[in-house]
Amino acid sequence: MHGLVAFDWHVIWLRVFHPNGVFARALWVTIYVSIISQVAGVALGLIAALMRMSQFPPFRWLSAIYVWIFRGTPVLVQLFFIYTAFNLPIINLGIWTIPSEALTAIVALSINEGAYMREIIRAGIDSIDKGQMEAAKSLGMSYGQAMRRIILPQAARVIIPPLGNEFNNMMKTTSLAYTIGLYELFADAEQGYSQTFLSEYFIAVAFWYLVLTTAWTFVQAWIERRLAASERADDLTFREQLIAAWNPVNAWARGAR
Amino acid sequence: MSDVVMLAEDVHKSFGRLEVLKGVSLEVTKGETVCIIGPSGSGKTTFIRCINHLEKIGSGRVEVNGQLIGYRQRNGKLVEDSERNIARQRTQIGMVFQRFNLFPHKTALENVIEAPLQVLGLPKEHAVDKAKVLLGRVGLADKLDTYPGKLSGGQQQRVAIARALAMEPALMLFDEPTSALDPEVTGEVLSVMEELAHAGMTMIVVTHEMGFAREAADRVVMMDDGLIIEEGTPEHFFVAPEHERTKQFLSKIL
């Protein structure tokens, strides 16, 4: 009953309104691990989706086995396997150093994410009328050209909403990397707790996760609105809109709505 | 040099156990317009899809401009050609689909310049100039920047024709180009096709539009149950069709 009777608002106040430098770094780790893992997961998912549709059976089998294993086992197990089996290096990019634990988390999370993205991307590609591929081929385009220029830009509209949900999940799942010693948001909260035994640290960190996921909800809604808008757009081409949707700075700079 | 543009010899095609083409042979010479008619399920659409290898043939051969389509000869046997070669062969065969299949994320102009830019590697200004001329010719000079979703069916099909012509094909295939259109707009598409036929384009047209056949076709081919059962001038079909199936079919569509 301690927590309810003597709720320490001061801790929450401090953690929410007076974040320190250590916290800021932890927040940054959570953000970049999420983003890199998601981007790599999309890339892996795309490769696996294309392999799934390949004429060459071993590619299809490989893709199926990949999804079977990584969707069928806990991500925590995958994380620990990669952490213990491979000693991944520290990446030093001059001003930015990615610690080994972060790289381990990125590798594990992106491989896991790729398995889920494969299904999402495949569904997106499947949703495009077969006549689009036929029209592209009848014009002499190769499979790759048709995919890149004709099919995927259209499939993106279908893929982006579930992809947004995946990213929301990803931001929260990064907290598992605490278990391999990565100092991210959750580790920062746990650190505070272990020194004080105040559960309020977890309330504060929950608040910060909510900030991240809520901010993303707005970004996602905006992207989807932009994509929908391109259907009735006359002033911007679809491609410009897509670029604008993915690049808020550009869109803002040109004063687009 | 022969002026045969398209040669099909004993083309067979099955979908699983269903044999849809049972040995179709047809020769189309330069500048000729051939209409293929026949009831649905007769194999006419499958046949023209074999001409640009959208369907693989089971046996027989298809040549366009003397080149074997989709296959190459190796040790006296036919093996499927590489993707790259098939793609290159398709550049000389234009195709217009029943459901237009325009790229919905691209404007009319972008639809037309896409393949010339990506496949032929034309400089952009050149491709755009050519596309504008073509879209002008099909009566859509004022719709260059319009997306397909905002065009009527007839307009979309005319963009599709311009898109195919932009590759300067030696042969144009039309797969029931007006079947998905409202009756009041079929005329605008057919008149573009008639102009094209009179301008000397070599065309194979799967259609039920006997009016178009009368105006533009040099030859009409009747298919039934996977075979060509009758062949002749449009007049022949209007005046004195021989085959019983042909008479039945014409009595239904005329």
XYZ file of C-alpha atoms in Angstrom:
511
model
C 0.000 0.000 0.000
C 2.980 2.223 0.296
C 2.716 3.474 -3.278
C -0.883 4.534 -2.982
C -0.636 6.132 0.424
C 2.536 8.036 -0.080
C 2.702 8.609 -3.763
C 5.864 10.517 -4.458
C 4.773 13.111 -6.971
C 8.042 14.834 -6.634
C 9.936 12.008 -8.331
C 7.538 12.041 -11.252
C 7.715 15.817 -11.443
C 11.477 15.666 -11.540
C 11.682 12.906 -14.102
C 9.129 14.506 -16.384
C 10.013 18.174 -16.167
C 13.664 18.131 -15.226
C 15.224 15.374 -17.287
C 18.966 15.141 -16.803
C 21.698 14.401 -19.297
C 21.812 10.689 -18.546
C 18.099 10.473 -19.205
C 18.467 12.407 -22.473
C 21.067 9.947 -23.686
C 18.826 7.020 -22.751
C 15.948 8.626 -24.650
C 18.194 9.112 -27.658
C 19.266 5.449 -27.530
C 15.626 4.327 -27.505
C 14.844 6.578 -30.450
C 17.727 5.597 -32.668
C 17.514 1.884 -31.889
C 13.793 2.012 -32.777
C 14.289 3.910 -36.021
C 17.262 1.935 -37.315
C 15.654 -1.393 -36.369
C 12.422 -0.439 -38.096
C 14.119 0.758 -41.273
C 16.295 -2.357 -41.436
C 13.240 -4.486 -40.630
C 11.374 -2.977 -43.575
C 14.338 -3.678 -45.848
C 14.575 -7.277 -44.645
C 10.820 -7.669 -44.949
C 10.919 -6.395 -48.523
C 13.691 -8.818 -49.468
C 11.834 -11.689 -47.792
C 8.569 -10.689 -49.494
C 10.235 -10.662 -52.911
C 11.840 -14.013 -52.137
C 8.445 -15.334 -51.107
C 7.116 -14.456 -54.573
C 10.167 -15.765 -56.412
C 9.977 -18.347 -59.188
C 12.983 -20.039 -57.604
C 11.668 -22.477 -54.936
C 14.702 -22.356 -52.539
C 14.126 -18.600 -52.123
C 10.526 -19.267 -51.170
C 11.575 -21.927 -48.674
C 14.202 -19.677 -47.145
C 11.651 -16.917 -46.759
C 9.148 -19.299 -45.167
C 11.711 -20.683 -42.728
C 12.755 -17.166 -41.770
C 9.220 -16.145 -40.901
C 8.500 -19.452 -39.204
C 11.455 -19.141 -36.848
C 11.388 -15.442 -36.050
C 7.652 -15.102 -35.613
C 7.468 -18.374 -33.740
C 10.008 -17.665 -31.023
C 10.153 -14.926 -28.374
C 12.090 -11.855 -29.354
C 13.762 -11.989 -25.944
C 15.192 -15.408 -26.809
C 16.426 -14.080 -30.143
C 17.972 -11.093 -28.419
C 19.819 -13.233 -25.918
C 20.976 -15.665 -28.544
C 22.519 -12.919 -30.636
C 23.934 -11.242 -27.538
C 25.642 -14.392 -26.291
C 26.585 -16.002 -29.606
C 28.061 -12.989 -31.368
C 30.312 -10.409 -29.916
C 29.197 -7.498 -32.026
C 31.576 -4.540 -32.267
C 31.191 -0.965 -31.152
C 30.439 1.252 -34.122
C 32.307 4.506 -33.994
C 31.010 7.154 -36.363
C 33.090 10.039 -35.101
C 30.632 12.114 -33.097
C 28.258 9.203 -32.697
C 29.205 5.906 -31.079
C 26.841 2.966 -31.147
C 27.704 0.641 -28.264
C 27.884 -3.086 -28.813
C 24.648 -3.667 -26.851
C 22.807 -1.201 -29.079
C 24.090 -2.908 -32.200
C 23.032 -6.282 -30.767
C 19.560 -4.884 -30.077
C 19.345 -3.394 -33.558
C 20.359 -6.673 -35.205
C 17.941 -8.759 -33.143
C 15.013 -6.353 -33.419
C 15.410 -5.784 -37.145
C 15.616 -9.494 -37.956
C 12.528 -10.070 -35.824
C 10.735 -7.120 -37.376
C 11.579 -8.261 -40.906
C 9.548 -11.413 -40.360
C 6.456 -9.359 -39.527
C 7.107 -6.803 -42.257
C 7.334 -9.559 -44.851
C 3.675 -10.365 -44.344
C 2.649 -6.716 -44.379
C 4.612 -5.948 -47.539
C 3.385 -9.062 -49.287
C -0.205 -8.173 -48.486
C 0.443 -4.687 -49.875
C 1.893 -6.039 -53.100
C -0.912 -8.607 -53.404
C -3.467 -5.831 -53.122
C -2.271 -4.271 -56.381
C -4.221 -5.394 -59.431
C -2.375 -7.997 -61.522
C -3.036 -5.871 -64.583
C -0.479 -3.342 -63.334
C 2.365 -5.825 -63.608
C 1.081 -7.012 -66.981
C 0.851 -3.486 -68.323
C 4.385 -2.741 -67.139
C 5.720 -5.947 -68.674
C 3.891 -5.388 -71.939
C 5.759 -2.075 -72.180
C 9.061 -3.922 -71.935
C 9.781 -3.205 -68.290
C 11.703 -5.802 -66.324
C 10.288 -7.326 -63.151
C 12.556 -5.103 -61.076
C 11.586 -1.940 -62.900
C 7.916 -2.802 -62.662
C 8.228 -3.460 -58.917
C 10.184 -0.319 -58.189
C 8.347 2.097 -60.456
C 4.813 0.724 -60.629
C 3.917 -1.813 -57.935
C 5.716 -0.670 -54.778
C 4.715 3.021 -54.980
C 1.093 1.884 -55.103
C 1.560 -0.795 -52.450
C 3.079 1.814 -50.119
C -0.368 3.251 -49.520
C -1.538 -0.104 -48.189
C 1.665 -0.871 -46.315
C 2.074 2.372 -44.400
C -0.789 2.113 -41.880
C 0.263 -1.303 -40.494
C 3.890 -0.231 -40.736
C 3.054 2.652 -38.433
C 1.648 0.225 -35.892
C 4.774 -1.857 -36.150
C 6.890 1.173 -35.359
C 4.726 1.983 -32.360
C 5.378 -1.543 -31.107
C 9.040 -1.264 -31.918
C 9.526 1.774 -29.677
C 8.121 -0.164 -26.742
C 9.906 -3.431 -27.565
C 13.306 -1.715 -27.401
C 12.844 -1.789 -23.613
C 13.745 -5.497 -23.741
C 17.290 -4.479 -24.627
C 17.647 -3.410 -21.000
C 18.158 -7.088 -20.278
C 21.387 -7.200 -22.280
C 22.714 -4.105 -20.574
C 21.702 -1.405 -23.025
C 21.178 1.890 -21.241
C 17.909 3.017 -22.804
C 14.753 4.559 -21.342
C 13.683 1.586 -19.297
C 17.194 0.964 -17.963
C 17.264 4.573 -16.822
C 14.022 4.080 -14.896
C 15.205 0.815 -13.428
C 18.372 2.506 -12.296
C 16.359 5.139 -10.419
C 14.178 2.479 -8.877
C 17.060 0.316 -7.720
C 18.484 3.245 -5.797
C 15.233 4.393 -4.160
C 12.709 1.520 -4.460
C 10.157 4.034 -5.665
C 7.737 2.621 -8.274
C 7.117 6.183 -9.415
C 10.150 5.905 -11.676
C 8.133 3.509 -13.819
C 5.225 5.926 -13.997
C 7.616 8.581 -15.210
C 9.125 6.342 -17.844
C 5.659 5.243 -18.956
C 4.947 8.909 -19.516
C 7.982 9.204 -21.785
C 6.985 6.145 -23.791
C 3.572 7.732 -24.182
C 5.200 10.914 -25.451
C 7.056 8.913 -28.101
C 4.116 6.801 -29.216
C 1.713 9.745 -29.196
C 4.087 11.884 -31.227
C 4.363 9.026 -33.684
C 0.569 8.707 -33.883
C 0.419 12.288 -35.072
C 3.206 11.798 -37.589
C 1.538 8.659 -38.883
C -1.849 10.308 -39.225
C -0.206 13.116 -41.114
C 1.577 10.741 -43.500
C -1.641 8.884 -44.168
C -3.472 12.109 -44.803
C -0.803 13.155 -47.267
C -1.039 9.827 -49.067
C -4.802 10.046 -49.263
C -4.542 13.629 -50.454
C -2.452 12.619 -53.441
C -5.509 10.968 -54.929
C -7.154 14.293 -55.424
C -4.042 16.345 -55.840
C -3.577 18.326 -58.978
C -0.751 20.592 -57.955
C 1.726 18.005 -56.698
C 2.501 14.671 -58.337
C 2.070 11.541 -56.281
C 5.801 11.178 -56.067
C 6.312 14.686 -54.767
C 3.610 14.033 -52.223
C 5.221 10.820 -51.123
C 8.551 12.556 -50.725
C 6.812 15.341 -48.860
C 5.064 12.821 -46.649
C 8.329 11.186 -45.735
C 10.219 14.382 -45.370
C 8.443 16.771 -43.033
C 11.160 19.376 -43.349
C 10.774 19.592 -47.114
C 7.047 19.803 -46.843
C 7.268 22.497 -44.250
C 9.892 24.412 -46.224
C 7.704 24.585 -49.271
C 4.700 25.556 -47.200
C 2.621 22.560 -48.161
C -0.513 21.975 -46.161
C 12.424 -9.931 -96.879
C 8.994 -11.076 -95.929
C 6.460 -8.609 -94.639
C 4.964 -11.005 -92.134
C 4.823 -9.188 -88.799
C 3.228 -11.881 -86.664
C 3.360 -15.576 -87.279
C 1.684 -18.113 -85.006
C 2.128 -21.782 -85.761
C 0.104 -24.507 -84.128
C -0.055 -22.741 -80.771
C -1.268 -24.905 -77.912
C -1.964 -23.724 -74.403
C -3.495 -25.393 -71.376
C -4.435 -24.138 -67.967
C -3.994 -27.251 -65.878
C -6.049 -29.910 -67.599
C -8.141 -27.421 -69.526
C -6.852 -27.015 -73.067
C -7.744 -23.492 -74.198
C -5.746 -23.319 -77.426
C -5.768 -26.453 -79.531
C -3.438 -25.511 -82.359
C -3.933 -21.932 -83.524
C -2.094 -20.729 -86.618
C -2.303 -17.190 -87.930
C -0.212 -14.929 -90.099
C -0.517 -11.152 -90.001
C 1.302 -9.017 -92.544
C 2.561 -5.474 -92.235
C -0.165 -2.864 -92.130
C -2.900 -5.417 -91.723
C -5.679 -5.184 -89.147
C -7.068 -8.506 -88.052
C -10.091 -8.804 -85.798
C -10.528 -11.911 -83.704
C -14.116 -12.663 -82.777
C -15.672 -15.554 -80.957
C -17.691 -16.475 -77.894
C -16.189 -16.065 -74.452
C -14.070 -19.027 -73.525
C -13.071 -19.565 -77.140
C -9.441 -18.723 -76.347
C -9.138 -15.440 -78.246
C -7.857 -13.416 -75.291
C -5.460 -16.196 -74.294
C -4.208 -16.295 -77.856
C -3.268 -12.634 -78.095
C -1.710 -12.802 -74.617
C 0.525 -15.543 -76.003
C 1.729 -13.197 -78.726
C 3.614 -11.015 -76.219
C 4.323 -13.904 -73.878
C 2.061 -12.759 -71.057
C 1.006 -16.382 -71.282
C 3.540 -19.127 -71.905
C 2.595 -21.350 -74.772
C 2.542 -25.115 -74.355
C 3.765 -25.935 -77.833
C 3.967 -24.385 -81.269
C 5.703 -21.103 -81.938
C 5.028 -17.387 -82.113
C 7.211 -15.009 -84.101
C 7.078 -11.251 -84.353
C 9.194 -9.649 -87.060
C 10.873 -12.988 -87.597
C 11.932 -13.285 -83.959
C 10.775 -16.178 -81.853
C 8.821 -14.759 -78.907
C 9.483 -15.956 -75.378
C 11.676 -18.867 -76.373
C 14.960 -19.579 -78.002
C 16.164 -22.594 -79.822
C 18.752 -24.725 -78.066
C 19.847 -28.041 -79.546
C 16.695 -28.139 -81.628
C 14.500 -27.653 -78.569
C 12.661 -24.555 -77.444
C 13.629 -23.218 -74.028
C 12.178 -20.157 -72.361
C 14.193 -17.049 -73.066
C 15.780 -14.807 -70.443
C 13.653 -12.148 -68.781
C 15.780 -9.462 -70.382
C 15.273 -10.789 -73.910
C 11.560 -11.230 -73.402
C 11.324 -7.665 -72.113
C 13.212 -6.420 -75.155
C 10.912 -8.308 -77.501
C 7.885 -6.824 -75.805
C 9.048 -3.312 -76.608
C 8.012 -3.910 -80.206
C 4.592 -5.268 -79.277
C 2.111 -2.761 -77.880
C -0.809 -3.997 -75.846
C -4.090 -2.386 -74.885
C -6.065 -4.108 -72.146
C -9.744 -4.478 -71.512
C -9.412 -2.744 -68.143
C -6.931 -0.076 -69.355
C -4.390 -0.847 -66.617
C -3.133 2.715 -66.503
C -0.745 3.456 -63.658
C -3.035 5.263 -61.191
C -0.197 7.023 -59.378
C 0.987 8.721 -62.537
C -0.585 11.437 -64.670
C -1.621 10.784 -68.258
C 1.669 12.258 -69.450
C 3.717 10.287 -66.917
C 1.946 7.092 -67.979
C 2.999 7.697 -71.559
C 6.631 8.682 -70.898
C 7.309 5.971 -68.284
C 8.452 3.185 -70.613
C 10.261 5.396 -73.152
C 12.288 6.839 -70.249
C 12.838 3.675 -68.229
C 13.081 1.089 -70.980
C 14.331 2.905 -74.067
C 16.311 5.484 -72.118
C 15.077 8.412 -74.184
C 16.030 11.883 -72.981
C 13.182 13.351 -70.973
C 12.425 16.337 -73.242
C 12.263 14.031 -76.236
C 9.924 11.593 -74.464
C 7.698 14.424 -73.244
C 7.465 15.989 -76.706
C 6.543 12.664 -78.233
C 4.001 11.937 -75.495
C 2.349 15.315 -76.035
C 2.021 14.615 -79.748
C 0.530 11.182 -79.055
C -1.886 12.424 -76.418
C -2.878 15.180 -78.827
C -3.529 12.594 -81.493
C -5.912 10.669 -79.243
C -7.658 13.940 -78.376
C -6.330 14.418 -74.850
C -3.951 17.334 -75.269
C -5.731 19.083 -72.402
C -5.430 16.150 -69.963
C -1.658 15.801 -69.735
C -1.469 16.376 -65.985
C -4.662 14.573 -65.061
C -4.547 11.378 -63.035
C -6.340 8.321 -64.449
C -8.822 8.387 -61.574
C -10.196 11.657 -62.927
C -10.558 10.449 -66.510
C -13.568 8.693 -68.007
C -13.167 5.110 -69.193
C -12.952 6.220 -72.802
C -10.294 8.790 -71.968
C -8.330 6.256 -69.944
C -8.360 3.796 -72.806
C -7.128 6.487 -75.191
C -4.263 7.258 -72.802
C -3.519 3.525 -72.752
C -3.356 3.514 -76.552
C -0.993 6.504 -76.522
C 1.116 4.781 -73.865
C 1.507 1.680 -76.039
C 2.235 3.753 -79.157
C 4.969 5.697 -77.377
C 7.182 2.623 -77.690
C 6.744 2.746 -81.490
C 5.727 -0.898 -81.667
C 5.671 -2.917 -84.865
C 2.475 -4.605 -83.762
C -0.429 -3.510 -81.595
C -2.559 -5.985 -79.672
C -5.993 -4.941 -78.424
C -7.688 -7.206 -75.902
C -11.394 -6.318 -75.978
C -10.537 -2.617 -75.704
C -14.135 -1.440 -75.484
C -15.759 -4.199 -73.433
C -15.372 -2.349 -70.144
C -16.647 0.946 -71.542
C -20.061 2.556 -71.414
C -21.718 2.352 -74.842
C -21.634 6.120 -75.328
C -17.830 6.285 -75.108
C -16.877 3.211 -77.126
C -17.079 5.347 -80.267
C -14.249 7.660 -79.235
C -11.926 4.705 -78.637
C -12.931 2.884 -81.803
C -12.398 5.959 -83.950
C -8.843 6.314 -82.605
C -8.269 2.664 -83.458
C -9.731 3.131 -86.928
C -7.418 6.063 -87.591
C -4.518 3.969 -86.424
C -5.494 1.109 -88.738
C -5.830 3.454 -91.688
C -2.451 4.982 -90.859
C -0.936 1.581 -91.536
C -0.393 0.170 -88.042
C -0.360 -3.607 -87.861
C -3.081 -4.563 -85.406
C -4.654 -7.639 -83.899
C -7.916 -6.786 -82.203
C -10.012 -9.062 -80.053
C -13.428 -7.464 -80.224
C -17.143 -7.924 -80.548
C -17.503 -4.623 -82.372
C -18.488 -5.744 -85.843
C -18.919 -2.111 -86.856
C -15.240 -1.587 -86.205
C -14.428 -4.769 -88.094
C -16.361 -3.523 -91.097
C -14.677 -0.103 -91.026
C -11.105 -1.052 -90.248
C -10.384 -4.749 -90.480
C -8.714 -6.361 -93.452
C -9.524 -9.763 -92.122
C -11.753 -11.295 -89.487
C -10.929 -14.508 -87.688
C -13.544 -16.521 -85.839
C -12.379 -18.612 -82.912
C -14.338 -21.280 -81.143
C -13.264 -23.812 -78.571
C -9.553 -23.087 -78.918
C -9.412 -23.172 -82.699
C -9.757 -20.776 -85.609
C -12.832 -22.093 -87.378
C -13.370 -19.449 -90.025
C -11.382 -16.673 -91.621
C -12.271 -14.059 -94.212
C -12.972 -10.444 -95.077
C -15.451 -8.546 -92.907
C -17.921 -8.708 -95.814
C -17.671 -12.459 -95.846
C -18.802 -12.532 -92.236
C -21.661 -10.129 -92.844
C -22.871 -11.720 -96.043
C -22.081 -15.384 -96.076
C -20.604 -16.905 -92.943
C -20.139 -20.602 -93.577
C -19.714 -22.265 -90.266
C -22.774 -23.019 -88.190
C -21.080 -21.742 -84.984
C -20.175 -18.500 -86.739
C -23.768 -17.935 -87.813
C -25.025 -18.585 -84.299
C -22.443 -16.277 -82.796
C -23.048 -13.441 -85.251
C -26.789 -13.672 -84.847
C -26.285 -13.002 -81.139
C -23.984 -9.990 -81.419
C -25.303 -8.239 -84.526
